[in-house]
mmCIF file with all atom_site columns, C-alpha atoms in Angstrom:
data_model
loop_
_atom_site.group_PDB
_atom_site.id
_atom_site.type_symbol
_atom_site.label_atom_id
_atom_site.label_alt_id
_atom_site.label_comp_id
_atom_site.label_asym_id
_atom_site.label_entity_id
_atom_site.label_seq_id
_atom_site.pdbx_PDB_ins_code
_atom_site.Cartn_x
_atom_site.Cartn_y
_atom_site.Cartn_z
_atom_site.occupancy
_atom_site.B_iso_or_equiv
_atom_site.pdbx_formal_charge
_atom_site.auth_seq_id
_atom_site.auth_comp_id
_atom_site.auth_asym_id
_atom_site.auth_atom_id
_atom_site.pdbx_PDB_model_num
ATOM 1   C CA . MET A 1 1   ? 0.000   0.000  0.000   1.00 0.00 ? 1   MET A CA 1
ATOM 2   C CA . LYS A 1 2   ? 1.182   3.476  -0.907  1.00 0.00 ? 2   LYS A CA 1
ATOM 3   C CA . LEU A 1 3   ? -0.572  6.246  1.013   1.00 0.00 ? 3   LEU A CA 1
ATOM 4   C CA . GLU A 1 4   ? -0.723  9.949  0.215   1.00 0.00 ? 4   GLU A CA 1
ATOM 5   C CA . ARG A 1 5   ? -2.500  12.650 2.222   1.00 0.00 ? 5   ARG A CA 1
ATOM 6   C CA . LEU A 1 6   ? -3.785  15.935 0.833   1.00 0.00 ? 6   LEU A CA 1
ATOM 7   C CA . ILE A 1 7   ? -5.161  18.657 3.103   1.00 0.00 ? 7   ILE A CA 1
ATOM 8   C CA . VAL A 1 8   ? -8.033  20.265 1.220   1.00 0.00 ? 8   VAL A CA 1
ATOM 9   C CA . GLY A 1 9   ? -10.866 22.721 1.556   1.00 0.00 ? 9   GLY A CA 1
ATOM 10  C CA . PRO A 1 10  ? -11.961 25.468 3.920   1.00 0.00 ? 10  PRO A CA 1
ATOM 11  C CA . VAL A 1 11  ? -11.536 23.472 7.146   1.00 0.00 ? 11  VAL A CA 1
ATOM 12  C CA . SER A 1 12  ? -8.334  21.550 6.296   1.00 0.00 ? 12  SER A CA 1
ATOM 13  C CA . THR A 1 13  ? -9.802  18.118 5.647   1.00 0.00 ? 13  THR A CA 1
ATOM 14  C CA . ASN A 1 14  ? -7.571  15.115 5.087   1.00 0.00 ? 14  ASN A CA 1
ATOM 15  C CA . CYS A 1 15  ? -8.167  13.431 1.739   1.00 0.00 ? 15  CYS A CA 1
ATOM 16  C CA . TYR A 1 16  ? -6.337  10.104 1.500   1.00 0.00 ? 16  TYR A CA 1
ATOM 17  C CA . LEU A 1 17  ? -5.191  8.317  -1.626  1.00 0.00 ? 17  LEU A CA 1
ATOM 18  C CA . ILE A 1 18  ? -4.604  4.605  -1.040  1.00 0.00 ? 18  ILE A CA 1
ATOM 19  C CA . GLN A 1 19  ? -2.779  2.948  -3.906  1.00 0.00 ? 19  GLN A CA 1
ATOM 20  C CA . ASN A 1 20  ? -2.246  -0.682 -4.721  1.00 0.00 ? 20  ASN A CA 1
ATOM 21  C CA . GLU A 1 21  ? 1.296   -0.401 -6.041  1.00 0.00 ? 21  GLU A CA 1
ATOM 22  C CA . SER A 1 22  ? 0.917   -3.556 -8.148  1.00 0.00 ? 22  SER A CA 1
ATOM 23  C CA . THR A 1 23  ? -2.212  -2.501 -10.049 1.00 0.00 ? 23  THR A CA 1
ATOM 24  C CA . LYS A 1 24  ? -1.763  1.302  -9.676  1.00 0.00 ? 24  LYS A CA 1
ATOM 25  C CA . GLU A 1 25  ? -5.440  1.585  -8.680  1.00 0.00 ? 25  GLU A CA 1
ATOM 26  C CA . VAL A 1 26  ? -6.247  4.279  -6.124  1.00 0.00 ? 26  VAL A CA 1
ATOM 27  C CA . ILE A 1 27  ? -8.984  4.442  -3.497  1.00 0.00 ? 27  ILE A CA 1
ATOM 28  C CA . ILE A 1 28  ? -9.934  8.030  -2.682  1.00 0.00 ? 28  ILE A CA 1
ATOM 29  C CA . VAL A 1 29  ? -11.102 8.599  0.891   1.00 0.00 ? 29  VAL A CA 1
ATOM 30  C CA . ASP A 1 30  ? -13.128 11.775 1.503   1.00 0.00 ? 30  ASP A CA 1
ATOM 31  C CA . PRO A 1 31  ? -12.388 14.054 -1.479  1.00 0.00 ? 31  PRO A CA 1
ATOM 32  C CA . GLY A 1 32  ? -13.431 17.160 0.424   1.00 0.00 ? 32  GLY A CA 1
ATOM 33  C CA . ASP A 1 33  ? -12.496 19.846 -2.118  1.00 0.00 ? 33  ASP A CA 1
ATOM 34  C CA . GLN A 1 34  ? -9.858  20.979 -4.616  1.00 0.00 ? 34  GLN A CA 1
ATOM 35  C CA . ALA A 1 35  ? -10.455 18.196 -7.098  1.00 0.00 ? 35  ALA A CA 1
ATOM 36  C CA . ALA A 1 36  ? -7.693  19.458 -9.404  1.00 0.00 ? 36  ALA A CA 1
ATOM 37  C CA . ARG A 1 37  ? -5.095  18.890 -6.688  1.00 0.00 ? 37  ARG A CA 1
ATOM 38  C CA . ILE A 1 38  ? -6.440  15.398 -6.084  1.00 0.00 ? 38  ILE A CA 1
ATOM 39  C CA . ARG A 1 39  ? -6.329  14.617 -9.813  1.00 0.00 ? 39  ARG A CA 1
ATOM 40  C CA . ASN A 1 40  ? -2.778  15.920 -10.100 1.00 0.00 ? 40  ASN A CA 1
ATOM 41  C CA . LYS A 1 41  ? -1.618  13.822 -7.172  1.00 0.00 ? 41  LYS A CA 1
ATOM 42  C CA . ILE A 1 42  ? -3.209  10.681 -8.632  1.00 0.00 ? 42  ILE A CA 1
ATOM 43  C CA . GLU A 1 43  ? -1.421  11.377 -11.907 1.00 0.00 ? 43  GLU A CA 1
ATOM 44  C CA . ASP A 1 44  ? 1.863   11.938 -10.042 1.00 0.00 ? 44  ASP A CA 1
ATOM 45  C CA . MET A 1 45  ? 1.342   8.498  -8.504  1.00 0.00 ? 45  MET A CA 1
ATOM 46  C CA . GLY A 1 46  ? 0.887   7.010  -11.959 1.00 0.00 ? 46  GLY A CA 1
ATOM 47  C CA . GLY A 1 47  ? -2.520  5.779  -10.860 1.00 0.00 ? 47  GLY A CA 1
ATOM 48  C CA . TYR A 1 48  ? -6.194  5.872  -11.641 1.00 0.00 ? 48  TYR A CA 1
ATOM 49  C CA . PRO A 1 49  ? -9.170  5.888  -9.259  1.00 0.00 ? 49  PRO A CA 1
ATOM 50  C CA . ALA A 1 50  ? -10.973 2.668  -8.408  1.00 0.00 ? 50  ALA A CA 1
ATOM 51  C CA . ALA A 1 51  ? -13.483 4.052  -5.883  1.00 0.00 ? 51  ALA A CA 1
ATOM 52  C CA . ILE A 1 52  ? -14.414 6.867  -3.535  1.00 0.00 ? 52  ILE A CA 1
ATOM 53  C CA . LEU A 1 53  ? -15.005 5.953  0.109   1.00 0.00 ? 53  LEU A CA 1
ATOM 54  C CA . LEU A 1 54  ? -16.960 8.427  2.247   1.00 0.00 ? 54  LEU A CA 1
ATOM 55  C CA . THR A 1 55  ? -16.584 8.266  6.010   1.00 0.00 ? 55  THR A CA 1
ATOM 56  C CA . HIS A 1 56  ? -19.613 10.566 6.307   1.00 0.00 ? 56  HIS A CA 1
ATOM 57  C CA . GLY A 1 57  ? -21.513 13.187 4.361   1.00 0.00 ? 57  GLY A CA 1
ATOM 58  C CA . HIS A 1 58  ? -20.480 16.609 5.667   1.00 0.00 ? 58  HIS A CA 1
ATOM 59  C CA . PHE A 1 59  ? -19.627 19.209 3.042   1.00 0.00 ? 59  PHE A CA 1
ATOM 60  C CA . ASP A 1 60  ? -15.922 19.211 3.824   1.00 0.00 ? 60  ASP A CA 1
ATOM 61  C CA . HIS A 1 61  ? -15.677 15.537 2.864   1.00 0.00 ? 61  HIS A CA 1
ATOM 62  C CA . ILE A 1 62  ? -17.714 15.607 -0.375  1.00 0.00 ? 62  ILE A CA 1
ATOM 63  C CA . LEU A 1 63  ? -17.186 18.910 -2.239  1.00 0.00 ? 63  LEU A CA 1
ATOM 64  C CA . GLY A 1 64  ? -14.580 17.479 -4.612  1.00 0.00 ? 64  GLY A CA 1
ATOM 65  C CA . ILE A 1 65  ? -16.705 14.598 -5.867  1.00 0.00 ? 65  ILE A CA 1
ATOM 66  C CA . ALA A 1 66  ? -18.569 16.295 -8.737  1.00 0.00 ? 66  ALA A CA 1
ATOM 67  C CA . ASP A 1 67  ? -15.403 17.562 -10.421 1.00 0.00 ? 67  ASP A CA 1
ATOM 68  C CA . LEU A 1 68  ? -13.631 14.235 -9.984  1.00 0.00 ? 68  LEU A CA 1
ATOM 69  C CA . GLU A 1 69  ? -16.531 12.425 -11.619 1.00 0.00 ? 69  GLU A CA 1
ATOM 70  C CA . LYS A 1 70  ? -16.387 14.833 -14.565 1.00 0.00 ? 70  LYS A CA 1
ATOM 71  C CA . ARG A 1 71  ? -12.649 14.253 -14.989 1.00 0.00 ? 71  ARG A CA 1
ATOM 72  C CA . TYR A 1 72  ? -12.861 10.468 -14.798 1.00 0.00 ? 72  TYR A CA 1
ATOM 73  C CA . ASN A 1 73  ? -16.328 10.073 -16.346 1.00 0.00 ? 73  ASN A CA 1
ATOM 74  C CA . HIS A 1 74  ? -17.482 8.092  -13.307 1.00 0.00 ? 74  HIS A CA 1
ATOM 75  C CA . ILE A 1 75  ? -16.068 6.695  -10.073 1.00 0.00 ? 75  ILE A CA 1
ATOM 76  C CA . ASP A 1 76  ? -18.084 4.345  -7.879  1.00 0.00 ? 76  ASP A CA 1
ATOM 77  C CA . ILE A 1 77  ? -18.936 5.983  -4.548  1.00 0.00 ? 77  ILE A CA 1
ATOM 78  C CA . TYR A 1 78  ? -19.418 4.055  -1.304  1.00 0.00 ? 78  TYR A CA 1
ATOM 79  C CA . ALA A 1 79  ? -21.029 5.243  1.952   1.00 0.00 ? 79  ALA A CA 1
ATOM 80  C CA . LEU A 1 80  ? -22.840 3.757  4.944   1.00 0.00 ? 80  LEU A CA 1
ATOM 81  C CA . GLU A 1 81  ? -26.559 3.316  4.283   1.00 0.00 ? 81  GLU A CA 1
ATOM 82  C CA . GLU A 1 82  ? -27.524 5.300  7.403   1.00 0.00 ? 82  GLU A CA 1
ATOM 83  C CA . GLU A 1 83  ? -25.977 8.426  5.820   1.00 0.00 ? 83  GLU A CA 1
ATOM 84  C CA . ARG A 1 84  ? -28.497 8.466  2.971   1.00 0.00 ? 84  ARG A CA 1
ATOM 85  C CA . ASP A 1 85  ? -30.580 11.425 4.218   1.00 0.00 ? 85  ASP A CA 1
ATOM 86  C CA . LEU A 1 86  ? -27.608 13.606 5.112   1.00 0.00 ? 86  LEU A CA 1
ATOM 87  C CA . LEU A 1 87  ? -25.886 13.080 1.764   1.00 0.00 ? 87  LEU A CA 1
ATOM 88  C CA . ALA A 1 88  ? -29.102 13.972 -0.060  1.00 0.00 ? 88  ALA A CA 1
ATOM 89  C CA . ASP A 1 89  ? -29.793 17.202 1.860   1.00 0.00 ? 89  ASP A CA 1
ATOM 90  C CA . ALA A 1 90  ? -27.606 20.302 1.500   1.00 0.00 ? 90  ALA A CA 1
ATOM 91  C CA . ASP A 1 91  ? -28.938 21.722 4.757   1.00 0.00 ? 91  ASP A CA 1
ATOM 92  C CA . LEU A 1 92  ? -28.150 18.583 6.749   1.00 0.00 ? 92  LEU A CA 1
ATOM 93  C CA . ASN A 1 93  ? -24.657 18.234 5.295   1.00 0.00 ? 93  ASN A CA 1
ATOM 94  C CA . CYS A 1 94  ? -24.034 21.967 5.886   1.00 0.00 ? 94  CYS A CA 1
ATOM 95  C CA . SER A 1 95  ? -22.983 22.760 2.313   1.00 0.00 ? 95  SER A CA 1
ATOM 96  C CA . GLU A 1 96  ? -25.914 25.159 1.924   1.00 0.00 ? 96  GLU A CA 1
ATOM 97  C CA . GLN A 1 97  ? -24.632 27.239 4.830   1.00 0.00 ? 97  GLN A CA 1
ATOM 98  C CA . LEU A 1 98  ? -21.257 27.447 3.102   1.00 0.00 ? 98  LEU A CA 1
ATOM 99  C CA . GLY A 1 99  ? -22.886 28.759 -0.075  1.00 0.00 ? 99  GLY A CA 1
ATOM 100 C CA . ARG A 1 100 ? -21.768 25.720 -2.077  1.00 0.00 ? 100 ARG A CA 1
ATOM 101 C CA . SER A 1 101 ? -24.856 23.520 -2.061  1.00 0.00 ? 101 SER A CA 1
ATOM 102 C CA . CYS A 1 102 ? -23.855 19.923 -2.657  1.00 0.00 ? 102 CYS A CA 1
ATOM 103 C CA . THR A 1 103 ? -25.520 16.528 -2.535  1.00 0.00 ? 103 THR A CA 1
ATOM 104 C CA . VAL A 1 104 ? -24.200 13.055 -3.382  1.00 0.00 ? 104 VAL A CA 1
ATOM 105 C CA . GLU A 1 105 ? -25.909 9.833  -4.470  1.00 0.00 ? 105 GLU A CA 1
ATOM 106 C CA . PRO A 1 106 ? -23.535 6.929  -3.771  1.00 0.00 ? 106 PRO A CA 1
ATOM 107 C CA . ASP A 1 107 ? -23.504 3.915  -6.050  1.00 0.00 ? 107 ASP A CA 1
ATOM 108 C CA . HIS A 1 108 ? -23.112 1.486  -3.168  1.00 0.00 ? 108 HIS A CA 1
ATOM 109 C CA . TRP A 1 109 ? -24.685 1.605  0.298   1.00 0.00 ? 109 TRP A CA 1
ATOM 110 C CA . LEU A 1 110 ? -22.667 -0.242 2.907   1.00 0.00 ? 110 LEU A CA 1
ATOM 111 C CA . ARG A 1 111 ? -23.582 -2.076 6.120   1.00 0.00 ? 111 ARG A CA 1
ATOM 112 C CA . ASP A 1 112 ? -21.761 -2.415 9.416   1.00 0.00 ? 112 ASP A CA 1
ATOM 113 C CA . GLY A 1 113 ? -19.302 -5.297 9.295   1.00 0.00 ? 113 GLY A CA 1
ATOM 114 C CA . GLN A 1 114 ? -19.449 -5.618 5.525   1.00 0.00 ? 114 GLN A CA 1
ATOM 115 C CA . GLN A 1 115 ? -16.207 -6.533 3.765   1.00 0.00 ? 115 GLN A CA 1
ATOM 116 C CA . ILE A 1 116 ? -15.476 -5.339 0.264   1.00 0.00 ? 116 ILE A CA 1
ATOM 117 C CA . THR A 1 117 ? -12.488 -5.653 -2.029  1.00 0.00 ? 117 THR A CA 1
ATOM 118 C CA . LEU A 1 118 ? -11.391 -2.478 -3.808  1.00 0.00 ? 118 LEU A CA 1
ATOM 119 C CA . ALA A 1 119 ? -8.216  -2.004 -5.834  1.00 0.00 ? 119 ALA A CA 1
ATOM 120 C CA . GLY A 1 120 ? -7.236  -5.521 -4.809  1.00 0.00 ? 120 GLY A CA 1
ATOM 121 C CA . MET A 1 121 ? -7.360  -4.625 -1.106  1.00 0.00 ? 121 MET A CA 1
ATOM 122 C CA . LEU A 1 122 ? -9.749  -5.922 1.546   1.00 0.00 ? 122 LEU A CA 1
ATOM 123 C CA . VAL A 1 123 ? -11.708 -3.178 3.289   1.00 0.00 ? 123 VAL A CA 1
ATOM 124 C CA . GLN A 1 124 ? -13.859 -3.732 6.379   1.00 0.00 ? 124 GLN A CA 1
ATOM 125 C CA . VAL A 1 125 ? -16.712 -1.331 7.121   1.00 0.00 ? 125 VAL A CA 1
ATOM 126 C CA . ILE A 1 126 ? -17.181 -0.308 10.766  1.00 0.00 ? 126 ILE A CA 1
ATOM 127 C CA . ALA A 1 127 ? -20.282 1.759  11.541  1.00 0.00 ? 127 ALA A CA 1
ATOM 128 C CA . THR A 1 128 ? -19.387 4.479  14.053  1.00 0.00 ? 128 THR A CA 1
ATOM 129 C CA . PRO A 1 129 ? -22.413 6.750  14.557  1.00 0.00 ? 129 PRO A CA 1
ATOM 130 C CA . GLY A 1 130 ? -21.978 9.837  16.674  1.00 0.00 ? 130 GLY A CA 1
ATOM 131 C CA . HIS A 1 131 ? -20.397 12.585 14.591  1.00 0.00 ? 131 HIS A CA 1
ATOM 132 C CA . THR A 1 132 ? -23.265 11.863 12.206  1.00 0.00 ? 132 THR A CA 1
ATOM 133 C CA . ILE A 1 133 ? -25.737 9.022  12.281  1.00 0.00 ? 133 ILE A CA 1
ATOM 134 C CA . GLY A 1 134 ? -24.122 7.399  9.244   1.00 0.00 ? 134 GLY A CA 1
ATOM 135 C CA . SER A 1 135 ? -20.468 7.931  10.089  1.00 0.00 ? 135 SER A CA 1
ATOM 136 C CA . CYS A 1 136 ? -18.220 4.956  9.505   1.00 0.00 ? 136 CYS A CA 1
ATOM 137 C CA . CYS A 1 137 ? -14.570 3.935  9.509   1.00 0.00 ? 137 CYS A CA 1
ATOM 138 C CA . TYR A 1 138 ? -12.729 1.817  6.968   1.00 0.00 ? 138 TYR A CA 1
ATOM 139 C CA . TYR A 1 139 ? -10.257 -0.778 8.211   1.00 0.00 ? 139 TYR A CA 1
ATOM 140 C CA . LEU A 1 140 ? -7.690  -2.452 5.980   1.00 0.00 ? 140 LEU A CA 1
ATOM 141 C CA . PRO A 1 141 ? -6.681  -5.508 8.022   1.00 0.00 ? 141 PRO A CA 1
ATOM 142 C CA . LYS A 1 142 ? -3.647  -6.519 5.979   1.00 0.00 ? 142 LYS A CA 1
ATOM 143 C CA . GLU A 1 143 ? -2.242  -3.009 6.189   1.00 0.00 ? 143 GLU A CA 1
ATOM 144 C CA . LYS A 1 144 ? -3.444  -2.495 9.793   1.00 0.00 ? 144 LYS A CA 1
ATOM 145 C CA . ALA A 1 145 ? -4.774  0.908  8.782   1.00 0.00 ? 145 ALA A CA 1
ATOM 146 C CA . LEU A 1 146 ? -7.980  2.630  9.908   1.00 0.00 ? 146 LEU A CA 1
ATOM 147 C CA . PHE A 1 147 ? -9.456  5.626  8.101   1.00 0.00 ? 147 PHE A CA 1
ATOM 148 C CA . SER A 1 148 ? -11.545 7.134  10.872  1.00 0.00 ? 148 SER A CA 1
ATOM 149 C CA . GLY A 1 149 ? -13.116 10.224 9.321   1.00 0.00 ? 149 GLY A CA 1
ATOM 150 C CA . ASP A 1 150 ? -14.384 12.565 12.027  1.00 0.00 ? 150 ASP A CA 1
ATOM 151 C CA . THR A 1 151 ? -15.048 9.787  14.527  1.00 0.00 ? 151 THR A CA 1
ATOM 152 C CA . LEU A 1 152 ? -11.598 9.456  16.106  1.00 0.00 ? 152 LEU A CA 1
ATOM 153 C CA . PHE A 1 153 ? -8.866  12.099 16.113  1.00 0.00 ? 153 PHE A CA 1
ATOM 154 C CA . ALA A 1 154 ? -5.440  12.215 17.737  1.00 0.00 ? 154 ALA A CA 1
ATOM 155 C CA . GLU A 1 155 ? -6.371  12.560 21.430  1.00 0.00 ? 155 GLU A CA 1
ATOM 156 C CA . SER A 1 156 ? -9.835  13.816 20.532  1.00 0.00 ? 156 SER A CA 1
ATOM 157 C CA . VAL A 1 157 ? -13.098 12.924 18.785  1.00 0.00 ? 157 VAL A CA 1
ATOM 158 C CA . GLY A 1 158 ? -15.447 14.569 16.333  1.00 0.00 ? 158 GLY A CA 1
ATOM 159 C CA . ARG A 1 159 ? -17.997 17.204 17.253  1.00 0.00 ? 159 ARG A CA 1
ATOM 160 C CA . THR A 1 160 ? -21.600 16.147 17.811  1.00 0.00 ? 160 THR A CA 1
ATOM 161 C CA . ASP A 1 161 ? -23.502 19.446 17.649  1.00 0.00 ? 161 ASP A CA 1
ATOM 162 C CA . LEU A 1 162 ? -24.342 19.249 13.933  1.00 0.00 ? 162 LEU A CA 1
ATOM 163 C CA . PRO A 1 163 ? -27.428 17.505 12.478  1.00 0.00 ? 163 PRO A CA 1
ATOM 164 C CA . THR A 1 164 ? -27.760 13.806 13.448  1.00 0.00 ? 164 THR A CA 1
ATOM 165 C CA . GLY A 1 165 ? -24.817 14.011 15.889  1.00 0.00 ? 165 GLY A CA 1
ATOM 166 C CA . SER A 1 166 ? -24.930 12.251 19.269  1.00 0.00 ? 166 SER A CA 1
ATOM 167 C CA . MET A 1 167 ? -22.268 12.268 21.981  1.00 0.00 ? 167 MET A CA 1
ATOM 168 C CA . SER A 1 168 ? -23.617 9.095  23.590  1.00 0.00 ? 168 SER A CA 1
ATOM 169 C CA . GLN A 1 169 ? -23.450 7.261  20.262  1.00 0.00 ? 169 GLN A CA 1
ATOM 170 C CA . LEU A 1 170 ? -19.959 8.570  19.634  1.00 0.00 ? 170 LEU A CA 1
ATOM 171 C CA . GLY A 1 171 ? -18.743 7.295  22.975  1.00 0.00 ? 171 GLY A CA 1
ATOM 172 C CA . ARG A 1 172 ? -20.053 3.829  22.162  1.00 0.00 ? 172 ARG A CA 1
ATOM 173 C CA . SER A 1 173 ? -18.426 3.971  18.738  1.00 0.00 ? 173 SER A CA 1
ATOM 174 C CA . ILE A 1 174 ? -15.018 4.821  20.210  1.00 0.00 ? 174 ILE A CA 1
ATOM 175 C CA . LYS A 1 175 ? -15.281 1.875  22.593  1.00 0.00 ? 175 LYS A CA 1
ATOM 176 C CA . LYS A 1 176 ? -16.288 -0.331 19.662  1.00 0.00 ? 176 LYS A CA 1
ATOM 177 C CA . LEU A 1 177 ? -13.126 0.634  17.779  1.00 0.00 ? 177 LEU A CA 1
ATOM 178 C CA . PHE A 1 178 ? -10.897 0.047  20.793  1.00 0.00 ? 178 PHE A CA 1
ATOM 179 C CA . ASP A 1 179 ? -12.460 -3.356 21.427  1.00 0.00 ? 179 ASP A CA 1
ATOM 180 C CA . ALA A 1 180 ? -12.279 -4.479 17.797  1.00 0.00 ? 180 ALA A CA 1
ATOM 181 C CA . LEU A 1 181 ? -8.880  -3.338 16.544  1.00 0.00 ? 181 LEU A CA 1
ATOM 182 C CA . PRO A 1 182 ? -5.272  -4.244 17.365  1.00 0.00 ? 182 PRO A CA 1
ATOM 183 C CA . GLY A 1 183 ? -3.338  -1.635 19.288  1.00 0.00 ? 183 GLY A CA 1
ATOM 184 C CA . GLU A 1 184 ? -0.774  -1.347 16.494  1.00 0.00 ? 184 GLU A CA 1
ATOM 185 C CA . THR A 1 185 ? -3.451  -0.161 14.044  1.00 0.00 ? 185 THR A CA 1
ATOM 186 C CA . ASP A 1 186 ? -2.480  3.138  12.418  1.00 0.00 ? 186 ASP A CA 1
ATOM 187 C CA . VAL A 1 187 ? -5.316  5.659  12.513  1.00 0.00 ? 187 VAL A CA 1
ATOM 188 C CA . TYR A 1 188 ? -5.722  8.207  9.727   1.00 0.00 ? 188 TYR A CA 1
ATOM 189 C CA . PRO A 1 189 ? -8.349  10.770 10.776  1.00 0.00 ? 189 PRO A CA 1
ATOM 190 C CA . GLY A 1 190 ? -10.342 13.295 8.797   1.00 0.00 ? 190 GLY A CA 1
ATOM 191 C CA . HIS A 1 191 ? -8.443  16.233 10.278  1.00 0.00 ? 191 HIS A CA 1
ATOM 192 C CA . GLU A 1 192 ? -5.042  16.826 11.846  1.00 0.00 ? 192 GLU A CA 1
ATOM 193 C CA . TYR A 1 193 ? -2.485  14.086 12.328  1.00 0.00 ? 193 TYR A CA 1
ATOM 194 C CA . ALA A 1 194 ? -2.229  10.312 12.257  1.00 0.00 ? 194 ALA A CA 1
ATOM 195 C CA . THR A 1 195 ? -2.192  8.332  15.470  1.00 0.00 ? 195 THR A CA 1
ATOM 196 C CA . SER A 1 196 ? -2.659  4.716  16.584  1.00 0.00 ? 196 SER A CA 1
ATOM 197 C CA . ILE A 1 197 ? -5.272  2.738  18.472  1.00 0.00 ? 197 ILE A CA 1
ATOM 198 C CA . GLU A 1 198 ? -2.751  1.994  21.228  1.00 0.00 ? 198 GLU A CA 1
ATOM 199 C CA . HIS A 1 199 ? -1.951  5.684  21.684  1.00 0.00 ? 199 HIS A CA 1
ATOM 200 C CA . GLU A 1 200 ? -5.619  6.668  21.784  1.00 0.00 ? 200 GLU A CA 1
ATOM 201 C CA . MET A 1 201 ? -6.483  3.974  24.310  1.00 0.00 ? 201 MET A CA 1
ATOM 202 C CA . ARG A 1 202 ? -3.856  5.498  26.593  1.00 0.00 ? 202 ARG A CA 1
ATOM 203 C CA . TYR A 1 203 ? -4.217  9.210  26.022  1.00 0.00 ? 203 TYR A CA 1
ATOM 204 C CA . ASN A 1 204 ? -7.594  10.008 24.466  1.00 0.00 ? 204 ASN A CA 1
ATOM 205 C CA . PRO A 1 205 ? -9.728  11.708 27.159  1.00 0.00 ? 205 PRO A CA 1
ATOM 206 C CA . PHE A 1 206 ? -12.874 10.300 25.537  1.00 0.00 ? 206 PHE A CA 1
ATOM 207 C CA . ALA A 1 207 ? -11.695 6.699  25.836  1.00 0.00 ? 207 ALA A CA 1
#
């Protein structure tokens, strides 16, 4: 696995590009904005997109999708089925408030615990409601890598004061991650810096 991180958009969102170095296919996680930069990075990697994975539907994780789809004709989009309403409503996903109204209709709706293979890599879906009702994380067991969106941050967690957020749900989701994943799992969050499950179990005040 080759991993690249781009910080994009008005609130410095992490967009991750996960490449299978054998096939050159790239999984795009949360293309939050600045599609041209994402395209250029994929080209620098000598790759082409296999899929877009959405950890949740807030504007800062979806604004780059429309332009990417135009550039590549179409890219299959994946999201947790519980995020359907938020992705379809510019008020709920807060893009309307930004003045850049945006909605997304994924091609594939995912379920908790589902395993899918993208770009030749196994991806496990972990539902983690709390930041939004349809938030999820993506775990690559072979690579021991978790893409946590706005559920789990380095020594913090996502906010819960936006539509469909719930602090009690988020607390349960954090415990679920800690119970399910090896301590040596690398965690790549939606904002700020990478961490690990072991570190967060020790130092995250929400643990």
